[in-house]
Short mmCIF file of C-alpha atoms and ligand atoms in Angstrom, two decimals:
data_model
loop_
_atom_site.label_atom_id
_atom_site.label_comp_id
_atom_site.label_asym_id
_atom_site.label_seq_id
_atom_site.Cartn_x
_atom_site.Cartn_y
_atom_site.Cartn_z
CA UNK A 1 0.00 0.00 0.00
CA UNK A 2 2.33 2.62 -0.89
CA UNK A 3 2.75 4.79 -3.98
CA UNK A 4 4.77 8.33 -5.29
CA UNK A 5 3.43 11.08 -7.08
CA UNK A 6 4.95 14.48 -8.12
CA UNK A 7 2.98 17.57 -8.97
CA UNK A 8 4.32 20.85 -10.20
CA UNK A 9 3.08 24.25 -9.10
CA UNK A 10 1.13 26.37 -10.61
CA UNK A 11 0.75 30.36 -11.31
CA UNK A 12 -2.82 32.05 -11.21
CA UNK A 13 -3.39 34.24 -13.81
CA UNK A 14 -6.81 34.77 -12.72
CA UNK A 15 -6.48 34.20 -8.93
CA UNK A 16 -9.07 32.36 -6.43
CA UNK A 17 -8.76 34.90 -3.40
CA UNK A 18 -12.16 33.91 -1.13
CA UNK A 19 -14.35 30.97 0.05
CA UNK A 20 -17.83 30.17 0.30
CA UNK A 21 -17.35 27.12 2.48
CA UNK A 22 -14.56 27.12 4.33
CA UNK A 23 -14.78 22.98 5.38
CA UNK A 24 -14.99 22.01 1.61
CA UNK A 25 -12.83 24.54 0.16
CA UNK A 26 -15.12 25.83 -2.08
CA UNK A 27 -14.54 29.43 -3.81
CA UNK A 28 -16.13 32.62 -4.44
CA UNK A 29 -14.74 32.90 -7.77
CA UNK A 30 -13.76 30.46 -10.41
CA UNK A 31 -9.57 31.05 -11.10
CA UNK A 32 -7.63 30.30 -14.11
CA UNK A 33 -3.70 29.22 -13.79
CA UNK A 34 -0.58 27.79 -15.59
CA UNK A 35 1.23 24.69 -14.34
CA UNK A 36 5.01 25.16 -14.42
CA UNK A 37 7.46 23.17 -15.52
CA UNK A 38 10.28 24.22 -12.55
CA UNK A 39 8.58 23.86 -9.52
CA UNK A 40 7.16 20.40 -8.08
CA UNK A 41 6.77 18.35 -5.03
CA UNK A 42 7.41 15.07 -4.58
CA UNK A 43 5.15 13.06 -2.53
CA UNK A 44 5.66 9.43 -1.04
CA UNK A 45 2.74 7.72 0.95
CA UNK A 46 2.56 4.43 2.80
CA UNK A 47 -0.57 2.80 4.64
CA UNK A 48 0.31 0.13 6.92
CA UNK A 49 -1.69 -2.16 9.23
CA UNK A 50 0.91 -1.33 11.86
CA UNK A 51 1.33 2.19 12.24
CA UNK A 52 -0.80 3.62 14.93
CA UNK A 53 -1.08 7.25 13.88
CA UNK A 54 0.38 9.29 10.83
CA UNK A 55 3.30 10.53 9.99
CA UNK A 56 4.54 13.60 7.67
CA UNK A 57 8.28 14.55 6.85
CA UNK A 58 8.80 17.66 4.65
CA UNK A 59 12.17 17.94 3.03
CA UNK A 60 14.03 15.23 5.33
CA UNK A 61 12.46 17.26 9.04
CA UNK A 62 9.31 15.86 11.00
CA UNK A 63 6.01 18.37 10.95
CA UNK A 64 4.18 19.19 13.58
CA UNK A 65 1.77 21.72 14.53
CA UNK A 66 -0.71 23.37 11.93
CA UNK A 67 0.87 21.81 8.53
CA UNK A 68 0.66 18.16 10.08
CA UNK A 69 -3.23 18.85 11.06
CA UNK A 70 -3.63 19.74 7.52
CA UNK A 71 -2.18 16.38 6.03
CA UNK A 72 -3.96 14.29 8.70
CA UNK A 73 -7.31 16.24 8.25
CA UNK A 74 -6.64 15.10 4.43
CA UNK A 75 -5.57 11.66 4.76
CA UNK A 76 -8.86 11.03 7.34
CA UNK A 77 -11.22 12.34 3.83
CA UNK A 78 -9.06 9.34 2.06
CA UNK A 79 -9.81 6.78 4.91
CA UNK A 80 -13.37 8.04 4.74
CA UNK A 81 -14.34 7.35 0.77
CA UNK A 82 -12.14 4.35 0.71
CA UNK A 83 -13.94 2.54 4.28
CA UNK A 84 -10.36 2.04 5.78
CA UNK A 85 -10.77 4.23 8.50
CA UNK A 86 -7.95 2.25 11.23
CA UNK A 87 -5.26 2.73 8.60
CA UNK A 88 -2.25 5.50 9.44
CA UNK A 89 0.19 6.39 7.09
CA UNK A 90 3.74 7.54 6.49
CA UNK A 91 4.38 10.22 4.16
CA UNK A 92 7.64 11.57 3.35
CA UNK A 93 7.50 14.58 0.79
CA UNK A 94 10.70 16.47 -0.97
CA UNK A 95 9.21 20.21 -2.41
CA UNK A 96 11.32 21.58 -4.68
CA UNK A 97 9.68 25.10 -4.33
CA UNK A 98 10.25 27.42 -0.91
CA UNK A 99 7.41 26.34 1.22
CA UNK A 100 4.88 28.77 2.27
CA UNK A 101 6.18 32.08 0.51
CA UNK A 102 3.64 32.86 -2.25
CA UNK A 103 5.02 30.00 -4.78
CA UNK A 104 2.24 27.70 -3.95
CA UNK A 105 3.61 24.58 -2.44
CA UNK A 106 0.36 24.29 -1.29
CA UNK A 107 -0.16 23.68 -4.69
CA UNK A 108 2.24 20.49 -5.41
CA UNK A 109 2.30 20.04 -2.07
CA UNK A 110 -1.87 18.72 -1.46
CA UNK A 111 -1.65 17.80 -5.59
CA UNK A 112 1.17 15.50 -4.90
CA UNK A 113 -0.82 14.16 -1.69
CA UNK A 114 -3.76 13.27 -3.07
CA UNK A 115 -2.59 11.34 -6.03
CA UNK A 116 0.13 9.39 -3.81
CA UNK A 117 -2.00 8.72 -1.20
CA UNK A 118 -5.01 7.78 -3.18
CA UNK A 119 -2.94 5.23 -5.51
CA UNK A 120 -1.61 4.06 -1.56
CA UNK A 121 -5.20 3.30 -0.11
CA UNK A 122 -6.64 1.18 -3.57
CA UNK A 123 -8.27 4.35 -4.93
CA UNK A 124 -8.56 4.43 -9.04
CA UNK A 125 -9.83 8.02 -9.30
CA UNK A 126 -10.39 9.94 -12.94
CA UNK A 127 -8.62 13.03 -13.00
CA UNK A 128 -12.09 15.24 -11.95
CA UNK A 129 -12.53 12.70 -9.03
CA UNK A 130 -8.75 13.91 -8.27
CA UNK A 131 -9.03 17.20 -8.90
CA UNK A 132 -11.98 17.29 -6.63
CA UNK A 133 -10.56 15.77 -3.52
CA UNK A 134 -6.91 17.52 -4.12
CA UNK A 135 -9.40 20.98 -3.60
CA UNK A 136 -10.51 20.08 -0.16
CA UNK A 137 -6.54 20.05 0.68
CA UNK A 138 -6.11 23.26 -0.39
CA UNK A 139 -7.75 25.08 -3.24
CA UNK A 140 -4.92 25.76 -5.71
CA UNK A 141 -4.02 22.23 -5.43
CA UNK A 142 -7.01 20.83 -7.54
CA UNK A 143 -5.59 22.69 -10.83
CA UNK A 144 -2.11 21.22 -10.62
CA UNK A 145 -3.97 18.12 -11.24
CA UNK A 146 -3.36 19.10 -14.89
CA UNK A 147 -0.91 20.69 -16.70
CA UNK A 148 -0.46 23.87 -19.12
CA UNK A 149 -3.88 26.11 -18.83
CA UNK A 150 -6.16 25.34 -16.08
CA UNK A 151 -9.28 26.53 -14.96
CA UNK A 152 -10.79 25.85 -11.46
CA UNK A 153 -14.82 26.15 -12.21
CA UNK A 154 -16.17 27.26 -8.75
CA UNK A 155 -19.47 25.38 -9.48
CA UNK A 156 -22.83 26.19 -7.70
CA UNK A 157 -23.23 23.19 -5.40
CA UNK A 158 -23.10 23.28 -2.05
CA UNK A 159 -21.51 19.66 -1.83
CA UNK A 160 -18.81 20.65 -4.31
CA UNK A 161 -18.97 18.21 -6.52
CA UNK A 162 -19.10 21.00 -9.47
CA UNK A 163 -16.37 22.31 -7.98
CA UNK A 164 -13.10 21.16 -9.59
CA UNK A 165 -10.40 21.94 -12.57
CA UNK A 166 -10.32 21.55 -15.70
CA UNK A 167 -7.99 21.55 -18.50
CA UNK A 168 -8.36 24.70 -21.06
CA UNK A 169 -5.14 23.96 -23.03
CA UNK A 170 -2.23 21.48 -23.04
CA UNK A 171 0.90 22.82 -22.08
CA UNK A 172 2.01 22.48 -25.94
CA UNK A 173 -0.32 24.69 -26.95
CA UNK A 174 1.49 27.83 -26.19
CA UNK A 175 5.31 28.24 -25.01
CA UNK A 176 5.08 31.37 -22.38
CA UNK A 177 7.86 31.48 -20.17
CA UNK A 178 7.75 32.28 -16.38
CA UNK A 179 10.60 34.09 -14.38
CA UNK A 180 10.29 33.49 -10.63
CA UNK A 181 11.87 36.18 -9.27
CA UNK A 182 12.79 35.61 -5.44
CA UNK A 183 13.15 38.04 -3.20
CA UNK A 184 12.74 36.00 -0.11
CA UNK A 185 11.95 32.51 0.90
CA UNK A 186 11.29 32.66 4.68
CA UNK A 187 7.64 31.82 5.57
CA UNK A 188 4.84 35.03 4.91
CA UNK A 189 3.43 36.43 8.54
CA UNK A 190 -0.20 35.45 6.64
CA UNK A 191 -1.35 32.25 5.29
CA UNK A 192 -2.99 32.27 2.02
CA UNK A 193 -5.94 30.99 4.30
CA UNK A 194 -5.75 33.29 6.71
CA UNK A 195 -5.35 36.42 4.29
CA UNK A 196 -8.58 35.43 2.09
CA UNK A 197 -10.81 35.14 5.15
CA UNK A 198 -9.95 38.30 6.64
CA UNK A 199 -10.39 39.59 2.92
CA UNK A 200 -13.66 38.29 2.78
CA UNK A 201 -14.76 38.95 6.05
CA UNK A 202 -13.76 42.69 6.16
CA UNK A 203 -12.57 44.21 2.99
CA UNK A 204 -15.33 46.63 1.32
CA UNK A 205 -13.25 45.91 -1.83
CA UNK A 206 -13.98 42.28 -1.86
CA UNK A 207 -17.25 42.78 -3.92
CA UNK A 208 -15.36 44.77 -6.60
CA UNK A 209 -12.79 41.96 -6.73
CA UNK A 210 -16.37 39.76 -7.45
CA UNK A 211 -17.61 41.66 -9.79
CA UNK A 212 -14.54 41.98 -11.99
CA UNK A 213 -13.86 38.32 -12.31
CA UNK A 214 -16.08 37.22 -15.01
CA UNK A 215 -15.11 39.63 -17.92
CA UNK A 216 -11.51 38.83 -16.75
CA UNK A 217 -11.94 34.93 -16.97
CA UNK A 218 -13.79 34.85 -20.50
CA UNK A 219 -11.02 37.59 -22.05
CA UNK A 220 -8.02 36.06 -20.85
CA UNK A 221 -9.62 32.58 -22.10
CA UNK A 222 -10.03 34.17 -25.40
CA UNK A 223 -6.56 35.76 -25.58
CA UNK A 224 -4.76 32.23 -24.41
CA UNK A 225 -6.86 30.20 -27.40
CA UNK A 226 -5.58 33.00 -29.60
CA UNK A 227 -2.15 33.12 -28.13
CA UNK A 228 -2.02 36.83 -27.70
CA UNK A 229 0.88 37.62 -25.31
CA UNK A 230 -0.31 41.53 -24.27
CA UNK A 231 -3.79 40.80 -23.77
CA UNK A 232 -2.94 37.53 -21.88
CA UNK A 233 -0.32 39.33 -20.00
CA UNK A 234 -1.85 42.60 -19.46
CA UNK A 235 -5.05 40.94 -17.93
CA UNK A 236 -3.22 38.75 -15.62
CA UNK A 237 -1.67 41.57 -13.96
CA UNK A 238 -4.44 43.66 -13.62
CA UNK A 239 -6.24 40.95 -12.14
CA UNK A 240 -3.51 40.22 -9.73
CA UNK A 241 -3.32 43.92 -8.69
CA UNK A 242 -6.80 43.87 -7.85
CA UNK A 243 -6.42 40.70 -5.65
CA UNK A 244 -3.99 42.85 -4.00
CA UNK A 245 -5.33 46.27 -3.16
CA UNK A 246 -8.89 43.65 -1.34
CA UNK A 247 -5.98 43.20 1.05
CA UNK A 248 -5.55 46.83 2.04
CA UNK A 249 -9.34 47.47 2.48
CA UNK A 250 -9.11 44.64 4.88
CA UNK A 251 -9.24 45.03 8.91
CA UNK A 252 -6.47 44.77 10.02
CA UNK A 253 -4.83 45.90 6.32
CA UNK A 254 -2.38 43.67 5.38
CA UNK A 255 -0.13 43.78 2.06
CA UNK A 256 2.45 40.56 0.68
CA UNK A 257 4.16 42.89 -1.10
CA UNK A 258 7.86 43.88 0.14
CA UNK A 259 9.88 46.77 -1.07
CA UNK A 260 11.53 45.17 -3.44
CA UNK A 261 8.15 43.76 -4.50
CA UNK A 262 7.46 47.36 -5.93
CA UNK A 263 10.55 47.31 -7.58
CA UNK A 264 10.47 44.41 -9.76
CA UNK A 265 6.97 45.28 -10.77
CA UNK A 266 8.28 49.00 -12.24
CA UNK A 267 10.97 47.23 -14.03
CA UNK A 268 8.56 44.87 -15.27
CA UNK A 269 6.61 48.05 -16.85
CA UNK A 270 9.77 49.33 -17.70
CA UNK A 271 10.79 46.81 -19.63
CA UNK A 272 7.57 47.03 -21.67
CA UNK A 273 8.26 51.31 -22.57
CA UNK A 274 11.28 49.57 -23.87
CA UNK A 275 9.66 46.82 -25.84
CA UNK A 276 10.01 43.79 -24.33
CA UNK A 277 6.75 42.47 -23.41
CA UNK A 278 6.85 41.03 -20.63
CA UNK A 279 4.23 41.28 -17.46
CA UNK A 280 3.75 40.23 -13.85
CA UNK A 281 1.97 38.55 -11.20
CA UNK A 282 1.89 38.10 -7.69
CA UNK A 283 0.32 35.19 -5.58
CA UNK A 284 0.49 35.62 -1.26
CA UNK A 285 3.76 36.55 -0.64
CA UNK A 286 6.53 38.98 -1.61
CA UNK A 287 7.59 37.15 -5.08
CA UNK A 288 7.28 38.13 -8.56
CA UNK A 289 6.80 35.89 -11.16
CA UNK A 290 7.22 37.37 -14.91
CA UNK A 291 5.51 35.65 -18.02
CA UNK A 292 7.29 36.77 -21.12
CA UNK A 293 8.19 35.13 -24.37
CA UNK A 294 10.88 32.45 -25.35
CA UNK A 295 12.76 35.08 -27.84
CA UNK A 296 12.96 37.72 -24.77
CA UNK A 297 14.89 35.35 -21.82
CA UNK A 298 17.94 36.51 -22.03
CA UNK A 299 17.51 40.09 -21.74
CA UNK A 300 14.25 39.71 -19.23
CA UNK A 301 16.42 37.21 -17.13
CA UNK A 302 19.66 39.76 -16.93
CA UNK A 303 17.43 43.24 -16.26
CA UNK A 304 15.47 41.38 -13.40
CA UNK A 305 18.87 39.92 -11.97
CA UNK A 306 19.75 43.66 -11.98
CA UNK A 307 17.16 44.91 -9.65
CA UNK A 308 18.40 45.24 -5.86
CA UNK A 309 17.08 43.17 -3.75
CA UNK A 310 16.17 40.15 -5.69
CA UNK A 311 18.21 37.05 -4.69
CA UNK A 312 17.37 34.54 -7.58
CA UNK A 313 15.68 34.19 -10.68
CA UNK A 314 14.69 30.99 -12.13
CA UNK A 315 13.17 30.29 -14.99
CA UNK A 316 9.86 28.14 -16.13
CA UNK A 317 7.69 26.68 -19.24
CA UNK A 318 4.39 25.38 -18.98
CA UNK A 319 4.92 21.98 -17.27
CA UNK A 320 2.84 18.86 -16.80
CA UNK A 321 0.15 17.54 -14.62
CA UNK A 322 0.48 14.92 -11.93
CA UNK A 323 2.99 11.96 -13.06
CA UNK A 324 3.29 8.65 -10.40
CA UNK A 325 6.83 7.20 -9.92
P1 LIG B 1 2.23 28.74 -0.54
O1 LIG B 1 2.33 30.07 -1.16
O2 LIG B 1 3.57 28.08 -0.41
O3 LIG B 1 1.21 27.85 -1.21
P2 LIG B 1 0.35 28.60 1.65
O4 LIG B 1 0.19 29.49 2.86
O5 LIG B 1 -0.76 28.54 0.70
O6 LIG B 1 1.71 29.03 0.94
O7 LIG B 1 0.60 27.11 2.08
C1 LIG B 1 1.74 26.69 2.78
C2 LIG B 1 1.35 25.43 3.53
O8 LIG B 1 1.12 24.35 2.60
C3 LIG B 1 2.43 24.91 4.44
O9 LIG B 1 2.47 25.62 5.65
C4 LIG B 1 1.97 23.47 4.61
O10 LIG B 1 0.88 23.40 5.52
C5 LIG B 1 1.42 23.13 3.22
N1 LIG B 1 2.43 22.41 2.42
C6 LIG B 1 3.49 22.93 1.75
N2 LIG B 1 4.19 21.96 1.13
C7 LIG B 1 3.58 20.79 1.42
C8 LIG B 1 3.84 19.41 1.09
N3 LIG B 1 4.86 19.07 0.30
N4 LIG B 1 2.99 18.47 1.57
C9 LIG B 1 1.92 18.82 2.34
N5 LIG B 1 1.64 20.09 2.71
C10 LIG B 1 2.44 21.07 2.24
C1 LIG B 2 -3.13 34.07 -3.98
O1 LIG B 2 -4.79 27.53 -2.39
O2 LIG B 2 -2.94 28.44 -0.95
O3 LIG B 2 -2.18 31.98 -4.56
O4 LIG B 2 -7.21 26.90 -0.31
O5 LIG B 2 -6.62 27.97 1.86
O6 LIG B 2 -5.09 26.28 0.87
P1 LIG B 2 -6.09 27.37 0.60
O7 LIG B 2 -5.32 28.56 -0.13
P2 LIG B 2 -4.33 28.54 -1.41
O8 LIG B 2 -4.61 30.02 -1.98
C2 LIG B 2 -3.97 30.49 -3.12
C3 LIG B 2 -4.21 31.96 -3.28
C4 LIG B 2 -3.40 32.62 -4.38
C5 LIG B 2 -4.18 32.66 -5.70
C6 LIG B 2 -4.27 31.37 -6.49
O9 LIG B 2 -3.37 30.52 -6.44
O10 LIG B 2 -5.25 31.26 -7.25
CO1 LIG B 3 -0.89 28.07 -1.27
#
C-alpha cells in the first residue's frame, strides 16, 4: 500500500482569493492558472496495518503543529471514501519550491498528496474525481492536477462536486515562459488561508474583486486560445493587482508585497516602454513571477537579476500535470 506522485506548481493568472465554504474549500470565484514546468513536489505515501497514527516529513524534518493537522485532516477524507478508517500512514515529501512564501507549495504540495496517497489506499480516481478531492486540501491544489492552462470552475453546489479543474489547453499549446523572481523565501506572517478570510470577512473591496472576475476569466480565455501575449499578460496583472489592493481594504490591512516587490513590478513596466513584453503577477507573498516570451529570456532574465534586492531568478515553461513514480 504505498505509492509516489509528483505535482508541479502552478501560477494564477486569474487568482481564487475567497471561500464560500470554508470545510470544503469551495470558492467565491472560479480562477484560471498555468502549471510550471520548474517547480514540483514530490510526494511518497505508505498505509500500513501497523502504524498507529500518521506521519509527515517535509524535506528530510518531521512536521508538527498546523501543517501536520492539515495532512492528517486530508488523509482522514481518504480513509473516509475508501472505508479504511484504522489505517495511518507515512508520508515523506521532498518540495522543490520554498514552502509557504507565495510560490504555492500548497499547490504540489496537497496535488502531490492526493494522487500518492489515493494510488496508496486502492483508490482508481479519474482526474475530476482527483481534482476534486486535491481541492478540499487546499484550493490551488485541484488545478495542478493538470498541466499547461487550467481553470478551477467554482461550481454552484453546495456539496462541491461542481467544484473542480479543468484543463483549457495542453501545455504544448502555447510556449510562455515564467521568471520566478525571489526576493525572499522565509515563511509570509499570513497564510494564504488566513489572508482570504480576513479579505472576505472585512474588505469593502472584496465585492469589486467579485464583480470583476467574469469579464476577466472569458477575455483572458479568449486571448490564451488565440495566443495573444499583451492581452494575456496585461489581464493577468491587472487581475492580480486587484487581488492585491482587497488586502488593504481589509481590517487589520495587510499587504504581501515587500519593497523590493514594488521594484520588480516598475521594471517589469519598464521593460515594456522599452519593448520587451513582458508582465507580472503576484500570488500571497513577496515574489514576482514574470511571463514573457521564449525570444525575450535573455535580456528579461539579466534586467530582473539587476534589480536590488532580488536574490534569484529561475526560470519556467508550462509543465505537466500529476505523473506517479
Ligand atoms: P504557498 O504560497 O507556499 O502555497 P500557503 O500558505 O498557501 O503558501 O501554504 C503553505 C502550507 O502548505 C504549508 O504551511 C503546509 O501546511 C502546506 N504544504 C506545503 N508543502 C507541502 C507538502 N509538500 N505536503 C503537504 N503540505 C504542504
Ligand atoms: C493568492 O490555495 O494556498 O495563490 O485553499 O486555503 O489552501 P487554501 O489557499 P491557497 O490560496 C492560493 C491563493 C493565491 C491565488 C491562487 O493561487 O489562485
Ligand atoms: Co498556497
Amino acid at each position: 500500500m504505498k505509492a509516489t506522485a509528483k505535482a508541479h506548481t502552478n501560477i494564477a493568472l486569474i487568482k481564487y482569493w475567497g471561500k464560500r465554504n470554508e470545510r470544503l474549500i469551495l470558492p467565491t470565484n472560479s480562477s484560471l492558472s498555468l502549471t510550471l514546468d520548474g517547480f514540483y513536489t514530490t510526494t511518497s505515501v505508505a498505509f500500513h496495518e501497523e502504524f498507529l497514527v500518521d506521519s509527515f516529513m517535509l524535506n528530510d524534518v518531521p512536521v508538527t503543529g498546523e501543517a501536520f493537522n492539515r495532512v492528517t485532516l486530508f488523509l482522514d477524507l481518504l480513509r473516509n471514501l475508501s472505508g479504511k478508517a484504522n489505517l495511518f500512514a507515512e508520508v515523506k515529501s521532498t518540495n522543490e519550491v520554498p514552502t509557504a512564501a507565495g510560490f504555492a507549495s500548497s499547490a504540489s504540495g496537497f496535488a502531490a498528496l492526493a494522487a500518492a496517497s489515493s494510488r496508496a489506499i486502492g483508490l482508481e480516481l479519474s482526474d475530476e474525481e482527483l481534482s476534486r478531492l486535491t481541492r478540499q486540501g487546499s484550493g490551488s491544489a485541484c488545478r495542478s492536477i493538470y498541466g499547461g492552462f487550467v481553470e478551477w470552475e467554482m461550481g454552484t453546489r453546495s456539496d462541491g462536486l461542481d467544484s473542480h479543474a479543468i484543463s483549457v489547453a495542453p501545455a504544448s499549446h502555447w510556449d510562455v515562459r515564467v521568471a520566478a523572481v525571489v526576493l525572499s523565501a522565509t515563511e509570509k506572517k499570513v497564510s494564504s488561508r488566513a489572508g482570504m478570510k480576513r479579505t472576505v470577512e472585512t474588505s469593502p473591496f472584496y465585492q469589486g474583486w467579485l464583480d470583476s472576475i467574469p469579464t476577466d476569466l472569458r477575455e483572458i480565455k479568449a486571448a490564451i486560445n488565440a495566443k495573444d501575449f499583451e492581452k494575456t499578460g496585461s489581464i493577468a496583472e491587472a487581475n492580480c493587482l486587484k487581488m492585491h489592493a482587497t488586502t488593504l481594504g481589509a481590517n487589520p490591512p495587510f499587504t504581501y508585497w515587500h519593497d523590493t516587490t514594488l521594484r520588480v513590478m516598475q521594471t517589469v513596466q519598464e521593460m515594456r516602454s522599452n519593448g520587451i513584453p513582458a508582465y507580472f503577477t503576484i500570488d500571497a507573498g513577496p515574489n514576482v513571477k514574470v511571463l514573457y516570451l521564449p525570444e525575450n529570456e535573455e535580456r528579461v532574465k539579466e534586467r530582473l537579476q539587476e534589480v536590488p534586492g532580488v536574490n534569484s531568478v529561475t526560470l519556467s515553461k508550462p509543465g505537466p500535470g500529476v505523473t506517479y513514480l
